[in-house]
Amino acid sequence: MPKAIGLIGSPRGAKSNSKPIADYLLGKFEGQGFETETVLIYPEHRKDPALKGVIEKLDGVDLVALVFPLYIDSLPARLIRAFELIHKHRKDRKSSKDQRFMAICQSGFPESHQNLLALDMCKCFAELSGFRWIGGLPIGAGAIVGEQNLVDAGGRVYFIRNALDMTAEAIARNEEIPEEAIVAASKLPVPAWLYRLIGNSSWKQRAKKNDLRKRALYAKPYARH
Amino acid sequence: MKALILNGGEDKSFQTVEAALLRDLEQRGLAVTALQMREMDIETCVGCFGCWIKTPGQCTINDAGRDVARQMITSDVVVYLTPVTFGGYSYHLKKVVDRFIPNILPFFRFYKKEIHHPQRYPNRPILIGLGILDKPDPEQERMFAELNLRNALNMEPPGFAAGVVYRSDSKDEISKKVVNMLDKAEVQNA
């Protein structure tokens, strides 16, 4: 039975927006006869020795589906560390096994193109580390996902489900992620101006729960004197 | 005027490049601090957003990462010195770059036709990204330049430049590239 690993690169681990995306995709893979496993880079693998098990696990896998949030235009630090150590382990390794690697990058910005550079980095890693890159999905406005199961999340994640469905179907045919899936992943359920309005209101509400008014959010503890 | 070099190298092999940077920045009258990120025990960002909605402007993790974030925003020039790692920054550099989000605000605004976060501070440092590669690699060099450009969109520095040196470069070549980058970023004499 072929094996697929869902690698979650979010520092928020099981409570991230990345986890439900991986869960949905792995569910599709199971339907295609894959044995699946979810691996959280955070918090279980925050230190280098803990990553050893992940590195070895990847040696025997047929498909890796990485899901992660955009962090300062790139990958979260611990995910970069995982890449560095996986690459070091695999660079001189001879293997005839065909191992596919795909990635999904989601970010709080509505423009999905802000994620493309991070996906290029994943492609670079995959190709230098002996995986076969099969494509990436850029998802904007990732906060829309929340921690909820994608099936229960309804219409607001319709485009994401659609993109994942097309991706899973392409993988079943041993094809790369199709352009249609990338286009679907890039769609927003609300216009960018409305997303911005909702987002700004949400930050104020979350601060209020900590007894902070809007003005306090502009604090400058490191202002130059 | 202060300059901060964040050295994200895995070992001491970047000393020639760091020395060239130190010399050229000091020649321009800046007081330079160089931090070896591999030697600093800094926790990675946990994505809690506490630095925006609990303790605005300050990370909730009380370790050296807080101090580096302060040093970063109060410097006039900041240099990210890093091995180009899959087109981006090394782990040792990125662990602290991720901790810089307290220096911006949580809100969204349109900036250059994209949504970005507004700046928390009116005074920000010039940013310079200096990557090191074993040999020429056009694709990784493109990604590294784009990463620095996108960082500049998000951090709005008053000047920025990015470039790479190769491990095979001579001291003179490294020195020329460093001077060109500082000139491009408009690092003026203090």
Coordinates of C-alpha atoms in Angstrom, one line a residue:
Chain A
M1 CA 0.0 0.0 0.0
P2 CA 1.5 3.4 -1.0
K3 CA 2.2 5.7 1.9
A4 CA 1.5 9.5 2.1
I5 CA 2.6 11.8 4.8
G6 CA 0.9 15.1 5.6
L7 CA 3.6 17.4 6.9
I8 CA 2.2 20.3 8.9
G9 CA 4.7 23.2 9.1
S10 CA 2.6 25.6 11.2
P11 CA 3.9 26.8 14.6
R12 CA 0.3 26.5 15.8
G13 CA 0.5 22.7 15.1
A14 CA -2.9 21.0 15.5
K15 CA -4.7 24.3 16.1
S16 CA -3.5 25.8 12.9
N17 CA -5.3 26.7 9.7
S18 CA -2.9 24.3 7.9
K19 CA -4.1 21.2 9.8
P20 CA -7.7 21.1 8.4
I21 CA -6.3 21.5 4.9
A22 CA -4.0 18.6 5.3
D23 CA -6.7 16.5 7.0
Y24 CA -9.0 17.0 4.0
L25 CA -6.4 16.1 1.5
L26 CA -5.2 13.1 3.4
G27 CA -8.8 11.9 3.5
K28 CA -8.9 12.1 -0.3
F29 CA -5.6 10.1 -0.5
E30 CA -7.0 7.4 1.8
G31 CA -9.9 7.0 -0.6
Q32 CA -7.3 6.3 -3.3
G33 CA -5.8 3.5 -1.3
F34 CA -2.9 5.4 0.4
E35 CA -1.9 4.7 3.9
T36 CA -1.6 8.1 5.5
E37 CA 0.1 9.8 8.5
T38 CA 0.1 13.3 9.8
V39 CA 3.4 14.7 11.1
L40 CA 3.5 18.0 13.0
I41 CA 6.8 19.9 12.8
Y42 CA 5.6 22.0 15.7
P43 CA 5.4 21.5 18.6
E44 CA 6.7 17.9 18.8
H45 CA 9.8 18.5 16.7
R46 CA 11.0 21.9 18.0
K47 CA 14.5 20.6 18.7
D48 CA 16.9 19.0 16.2
P49 CA 17.1 15.5 17.7
A50 CA 13.4 15.2 17.6
L51 CA 13.5 15.7 13.8
K52 CA 15.5 12.5 13.3
G53 CA 12.4 10.4 13.3
V54 CA 10.7 12.6 10.7
I55 CA 13.8 12.5 8.5
E56 CA 13.9 8.7 8.5
K57 CA 10.1 8.4 8.0
L58 CA 10.4 10.3 4.8
D59 CA 12.8 7.7 3.4
G60 CA 10.1 5.2 2.9
V61 CA 7.2 7.5 1.8
D62 CA 5.7 7.6 -1.7
L63 CA 4.1 11.1 -1.4
V64 CA 4.7 14.1 0.9
A65 CA 2.0 16.8 1.1
L66 CA 3.4 19.8 3.0
V67 CA 1.0 22.4 4.3
F68 CA 2.4 25.5 6.0
P69 CA 1.7 29.2 6.7
L70 CA 3.6 32.0 5.1
Y71 CA 6.0 33.6 7.6
I72 CA 7.7 36.8 6.6
D73 CA 7.5 36.0 2.9
S74 CA 9.0 32.6 3.4
L75 CA 8.7 29.4 5.5
P76 CA 8.5 29.3 9.3
A77 CA 12.0 28.9 10.8
R78 CA 11.5 25.3 12.2
L79 CA 10.3 24.1 8.8
I80 CA 13.5 25.6 7.2
R81 CA 15.5 23.6 9.8
A82 CA 13.6 20.5 8.9
F83 CA 14.4 21.1 5.2
E84 CA 18.1 21.7 6.1
L85 CA 18.4 18.4 8.0
I86 CA 16.3 16.4 5.5
H87 CA 18.5 17.7 2.7
K88 CA 21.7 16.9 4.6
H89 CA 20.4 13.3 5.2
R90 CA 19.3 12.7 1.6
K91 CA 21.8 14.6 -0.6
D92 CA 24.2 11.7 -1.2
R93 CA 21.6 9.0 -0.8
K94 CA 20.9 6.7 -3.8
S95 CA 17.3 5.7 -4.2
S96 CA 15.4 4.5 -7.1
K97 CA 12.1 5.0 -5.3
D98 CA 9.8 7.6 -6.9
Q99 CA 8.9 10.0 -4.1
R100 CA 6.4 12.8 -4.9
F101 CA 6.4 16.1 -3.1
M102 CA 3.8 18.8 -3.1
A103 CA 3.2 21.8 -1.0
I104 CA 0.4 24.1 0.0
C105 CA 1.2 27.6 1.4
Q106 CA -1.6 29.6 3.1
S107 CA -1.2 33.1 4.4
G108 CA -3.2 35.8 6.0
F109 CA -2.9 38.1 3.0
P110 CA -5.7 37.8 0.5
E111 CA -3.4 37.8 -2.6
S112 CA -2.4 34.2 -3.1
H113 CA 0.6 35.4 -5.3
Q114 CA 2.3 36.5 -2.1
N115 CA 2.8 32.7 -1.4
L116 CA 4.4 31.8 -4.7
L117 CA 8.0 32.5 -3.6
A118 CA 7.7 30.2 -0.6
L119 CA 6.4 27.5 -2.9
D120 CA 9.4 28.0 -5.2
M121 CA 11.6 27.5 -2.1
C122 CA 9.8 24.2 -1.5
K123 CA 10.3 23.1 -5.1
C124 CA 14.0 24.0 -4.8
F125 CA 14.3 21.9 -1.6
A126 CA 12.4 19.0 -3.1
E127 CA 14.5 18.8 -6.2
L128 CA 17.8 19.2 -4.4
S129 CA 16.7 16.4 -1.9
G130 CA 15.7 13.7 -4.4
F131 CA 11.9 14.2 -4.4
R132 CA 9.8 14.6 -7.5
W133 CA 8.1 18.0 -7.3
I134 CA 4.5 17.8 -8.5
G135 CA 3.4 21.3 -7.7
G136 CA 2.1 23.7 -5.2
L137 CA -1.1 25.5 -4.2
P138 CA -1.1 29.1 -3.0
I139 CA -4.0 29.9 -0.7
G140 CA -4.7 33.5 0.2
A141 CA -6.8 34.6 3.2
G142 CA -6.0 31.5 5.1
A143 CA -7.6 32.8 8.3
I144 CA -10.9 32.0 6.6
V145 CA -10.2 28.3 7.1
G146 CA -10.0 28.4 10.9
E147 CA -9.6 25.2 12.9
Q148 CA -12.8 23.7 11.5
N149 CA -13.0 20.6 9.4
L150 CA -13.2 21.7 5.8
V151 CA -16.3 19.7 5.1
D152 CA -18.2 21.4 7.9
A153 CA -16.8 24.9 7.1
G154 CA -19.3 25.3 4.3
G155 CA -19.2 27.8 1.4
R156 CA -16.5 30.0 2.7
V157 CA -13.9 27.3 1.9
Y158 CA -15.6 26.0 -1.3
F159 CA -12.8 27.1 -3.5
I160 CA -10.2 25.5 -1.3
R161 CA -12.1 22.2 -1.3
N162 CA -12.4 22.4 -5.0
A163 CA -8.7 22.9 -5.4
L164 CA -7.9 20.0 -3.1
D165 CA -10.4 17.7 -4.9
M166 CA -8.7 18.5 -8.3
T167 CA -5.3 18.0 -6.7
A168 CA -6.2 14.6 -5.3
E169 CA -7.7 13.5 -8.6
A170 CA -4.5 14.6 -10.5
I171 CA -2.3 12.7 -8.0
A172 CA -4.5 9.6 -8.5
R173 CA -3.6 9.8 -12.2
N174 CA 0.0 10.3 -11.3
E175 CA -0.1 13.8 -12.8
E176 CA 1.2 17.2 -11.5
I177 CA -1.1 19.6 -9.7
P178 CA -3.2 21.1 -12.6
E179 CA -3.4 24.8 -13.3
E180 CA -7.2 24.7 -12.6
A181 CA -6.5 23.7 -9.0
I182 CA -4.0 26.5 -8.6
V183 CA -6.6 29.0 -10.0
A184 CA -9.3 27.6 -7.6
A185 CA -6.9 27.8 -4.6
S186 CA -6.2 31.4 -5.4
K187 CA -9.9 32.5 -5.4
L188 CA -11.4 34.5 -2.5
P189 CA -14.9 34.0 -1.1
V190 CA -15.0 37.7 -0.3
P191 CA -13.5 40.7 -2.0
A192 CA -10.1 41.9 -0.7
W193 CA -11.5 45.2 0.7
L194 CA -14.1 43.3 2.7
Y195 CA -11.5 40.8 4.0
R196 CA -9.4 43.8 5.1
L197 CA -12.3 45.3 6.9
I198 CA -13.2 42.1 8.7
G199 CA -9.6 41.4 9.5
N200 CA -9.0 44.8 11.0
S201 CA -12.2 44.5 13.1
S202 CA -11.1 41.0 14.2
W203 CA -7.7 42.3 15.6
K204 CA -9.5 44.9 17.7
Q205 CA -12.0 42.4 19.0
R206 CA -9.2 40.0 20.0
A207 CA -7.3 42.8 21.7
K208 CA -10.5 43.8 23.6
K209 CA -10.6 40.3 25.1
N210 CA -7.2 41.1 26.6
D211 CA -8.6 44.4 28.0
L212 CA -6.7 46.4 25.3
R213 CA -8.2 49.3 23.4
K214 CA -7.3 50.0 19.8
R215 CA -4.9 52.8 20.8
A216 CA -2.9 50.4 23.0
L217 CA -2.1 48.3 19.9
Y218 CA 0.0 51.1 18.5
A219 CA 2.5 51.0 21.5
K220 CA 6.1 51.6 20.6
P221 CA 8.2 49.9 23.3
Y222 CA 11.4 50.2 21.3
A223 CA 11.0 53.8 20.1
R224 CA 14.2 55.7 19.6
H225 CA 14.8 58.5 22.1
Chain B
M1 CA 24.6 55.7 13.7
K2 CA 24.4 52.0 14.4
A3 CA 24.7 48.9 12.2
L4 CA 23.7 45.4 13.1
I5 CA 25.0 42.3 11.3
L6 CA 22.9 39.2 11.9
N7 CA 25.1 36.3 10.9
G8 CA 23.0 33.2 10.1
G9 CA 26.0 31.0 9.1
E10 CA 26.1 27.4 10.4
D11 CA 29.8 27.7 11.2
K12 CA 32.7 30.2 11.2
S13 CA 33.2 30.1 7.4
F14 CA 31.6 33.5 6.8
Q15 CA 34.3 35.4 8.7
T16 CA 35.8 36.9 5.5
V17 CA 32.5 38.3 4.4
E18 CA 31.6 39.5 7.9
A19 CA 35.0 41.2 8.1
A20 CA 34.5 43.0 4.8
L21 CA 31.1 44.2 6.0
L22 CA 32.5 45.3 9.3
R23 CA 35.3 47.2 7.7
D24 CA 33.1 49.0 5.1
L25 CA 30.4 49.9 7.6
E26 CA 32.9 51.2 10.1
Q27 CA 34.6 53.2 7.3
R28 CA 31.3 54.9 6.8
G29 CA 31.3 55.9 10.5
L30 CA 28.8 53.4 11.8
A31 CA 29.2 51.6 15.1
V32 CA 28.8 47.9 14.2
T33 CA 27.5 45.0 16.2
A34 CA 27.7 41.5 14.7
L35 CA 25.6 38.7 16.3
Q36 CA 26.3 35.1 15.6
M37 CA 22.8 33.7 15.4
R38 CA 24.0 30.0 15.7
E39 CA 25.3 30.8 19.2
M40 CA 22.1 32.4 20.4
D41 CA 19.5 30.3 22.1
I42 CA 16.4 31.9 20.6
E43 CA 13.0 30.2 20.5
T44 CA 11.1 30.2 17.3
C45 CA 7.9 32.2 16.9
V46 CA 4.9 30.2 18.1
G47 CA 2.3 32.1 16.0
C48 CA 0.3 33.3 19.0
F49 CA 0.0 36.9 17.9
G50 CA 0.5 38.0 21.5
C51 CA 3.0 40.6 20.3
W52 CA 0.0 42.3 18.6
I53 CA -2.9 41.7 20.9
K54 CA -1.5 41.0 24.4
T55 CA 1.8 42.9 24.8
P56 CA 1.7 45.1 21.7
G57 CA 5.2 45.6 20.2
Q58 CA 6.9 43.0 22.4
C59 CA 7.1 39.2 21.9
T60 CA 5.5 37.1 24.7
I61 CA 8.6 34.8 24.7
N62 CA 11.1 36.3 27.1
D63 CA 14.5 35.4 25.6
A64 CA 17.2 36.9 23.5
G65 CA 14.9 37.2 20.5
R66 CA 13.2 40.1 22.2
D67 CA 16.5 42.0 22.5
V68 CA 17.5 41.3 18.9
A69 CA 14.1 42.7 17.8
R70 CA 14.8 45.8 19.8
Q71 CA 18.3 46.1 18.4
M72 CA 17.0 45.6 14.9
I73 CA 14.4 48.4 14.9
T74 CA 16.7 50.8 16.7
S75 CA 19.6 50.3 14.2
D76 CA 20.2 52.5 11.2
V77 CA 21.4 49.6 9.0
V78 CA 20.7 45.9 9.4
V79 CA 22.5 43.2 7.4
Y80 CA 21.1 39.7 7.0
L81 CA 24.1 37.6 6.3
T82 CA 23.1 34.0 5.4
P83 CA 23.9 31.0 3.4
V84 CA 21.3 31.0 0.6
T85 CA 19.1 28.1 1.7
F86 CA 16.7 26.8 -0.9
G87 CA 16.6 30.4 -2.2
G88 CA 16.0 31.9 1.2
Y89 CA 17.5 32.5 4.7
S90 CA 19.1 29.8 6.8
Y91 CA 17.3 28.5 9.9
H92 CA 19.7 30.4 12.2
L93 CA 18.8 33.7 10.6
K94 CA 15.1 33.0 10.1
K95 CA 14.5 32.0 13.7
V96 CA 15.1 35.7 14.6
V97 CA 13.6 37.3 11.5
D98 CA 10.3 35.5 12.4
R99 CA 10.6 37.2 15.8
F100 CA 10.5 40.7 14.2
I101 CA 6.8 40.8 13.7
P102 CA 6.3 42.8 16.9
N103 CA 7.9 45.6 15.0
I104 CA 4.9 45.9 12.6
L105 CA 1.2 46.4 13.4
P106 CA -1.5 43.7 13.1
F107 CA -3.8 45.7 10.8
F108 CA -4.2 45.4 7.1
R109 CA -3.8 48.2 4.6
F110 CA -3.2 48.5 0.8
Y111 CA 0.4 49.2 -0.1
K112 CA 1.7 49.1 -3.6
K113 CA -1.5 47.3 -4.8
E114 CA -1.2 44.5 -2.2
I115 CA -2.4 44.1 1.4
H116 CA 0.4 44.5 3.9
H117 CA 0.7 45.4 7.6
P118 CA 1.4 49.0 8.6
Q119 CA 4.6 50.0 10.3
R120 CA 4.8 50.4 14.1
Y121 CA 7.8 52.7 14.0
P122 CA 8.4 55.8 11.9
N123 CA 12.2 55.2 11.9
R124 CA 13.3 51.9 10.5
P125 CA 16.7 50.6 9.4
I126 CA 18.1 50.2 5.9
L127 CA 17.9 46.5 5.1
I128 CA 20.7 44.6 3.3
G129 CA 20.4 40.9 2.4
L130 CA 23.8 39.3 1.7
G131 CA 23.7 35.7 0.7
I132 CA 26.5 33.2 0.3
L133 CA 26.4 30.4 -2.3
D134 CA 28.9 27.7 -3.1
K135 CA 28.7 28.5 -6.8
P136 CA 26.5 30.5 -9.2
D137 CA 22.9 29.4 -9.1
P138 CA 20.6 31.7 -11.1
E139 CA 17.3 30.3 -9.7
Q140 CA 18.3 30.5 -6.0
E141 CA 19.8 34.0 -6.7
R142 CA 16.5 35.1 -8.2
M143 CA 14.6 33.8 -5.2
F144 CA 17.0 35.4 -2.7
A145 CA 16.6 38.8 -4.5
E146 CA 12.8 38.4 -4.6
L147 CA 12.7 37.5 -0.9
N148 CA 14.6 40.6 0.0
L149 CA 12.4 42.7 -2.2
R150 CA 9.2 41.2 -0.6
N151 CA 10.7 41.8 2.9
A152 CA 11.3 45.4 1.9
L153 CA 7.6 45.7 0.9
N154 CA 6.6 44.4 4.3
M155 CA 9.1 46.3 6.4
E156 CA 9.4 49.5 4.3
P157 CA 13.1 50.3 4.9
P158 CA 14.4 53.7 3.8
G159 CA 16.8 51.8 1.6
F160 CA 17.6 48.2 0.7
A161 CA 19.9 46.0 -1.4
A162 CA 20.4 42.3 -1.9
G163 CA 23.1 40.3 -3.5
V164 CA 25.2 37.2 -3.2
V165 CA 28.9 36.3 -3.0
Y166 CA 30.4 32.9 -3.8
R167 CA 32.7 31.0 -1.6
S168 CA 35.2 31.0 -4.4
D169 CA 35.2 34.8 -4.5
S170 CA 38.5 36.4 -3.6
K171 CA 38.8 38.9 -0.8
D172 CA 38.9 41.8 -3.3
E173 CA 35.8 40.5 -5.1
I174 CA 33.9 40.2 -1.8
S175 CA 35.0 43.6 -0.8
K176 CA 33.8 45.1 -4.1
K177 CA 30.4 43.4 -3.9
V178 CA 29.9 44.6 -0.3
V179 CA 30.8 48.2 -1.2
N180 CA 28.4 48.1 -4.2
M181 CA 25.6 46.8 -2.0
L182 CA 26.1 49.4 0.7
D183 CA 26.2 52.1 -2.1
K184 CA 23.0 50.7 -3.6
A185 CA 21.2 50.7 -0.3
E186 CA 22.4 54.3 0.1
V187 CA 24.3 53.7 3.4
Q188 CA 25.7 57.2 3.8
N189 CA 28.7 58.2 5.8
A190 CA 27.6 59.0 9.4

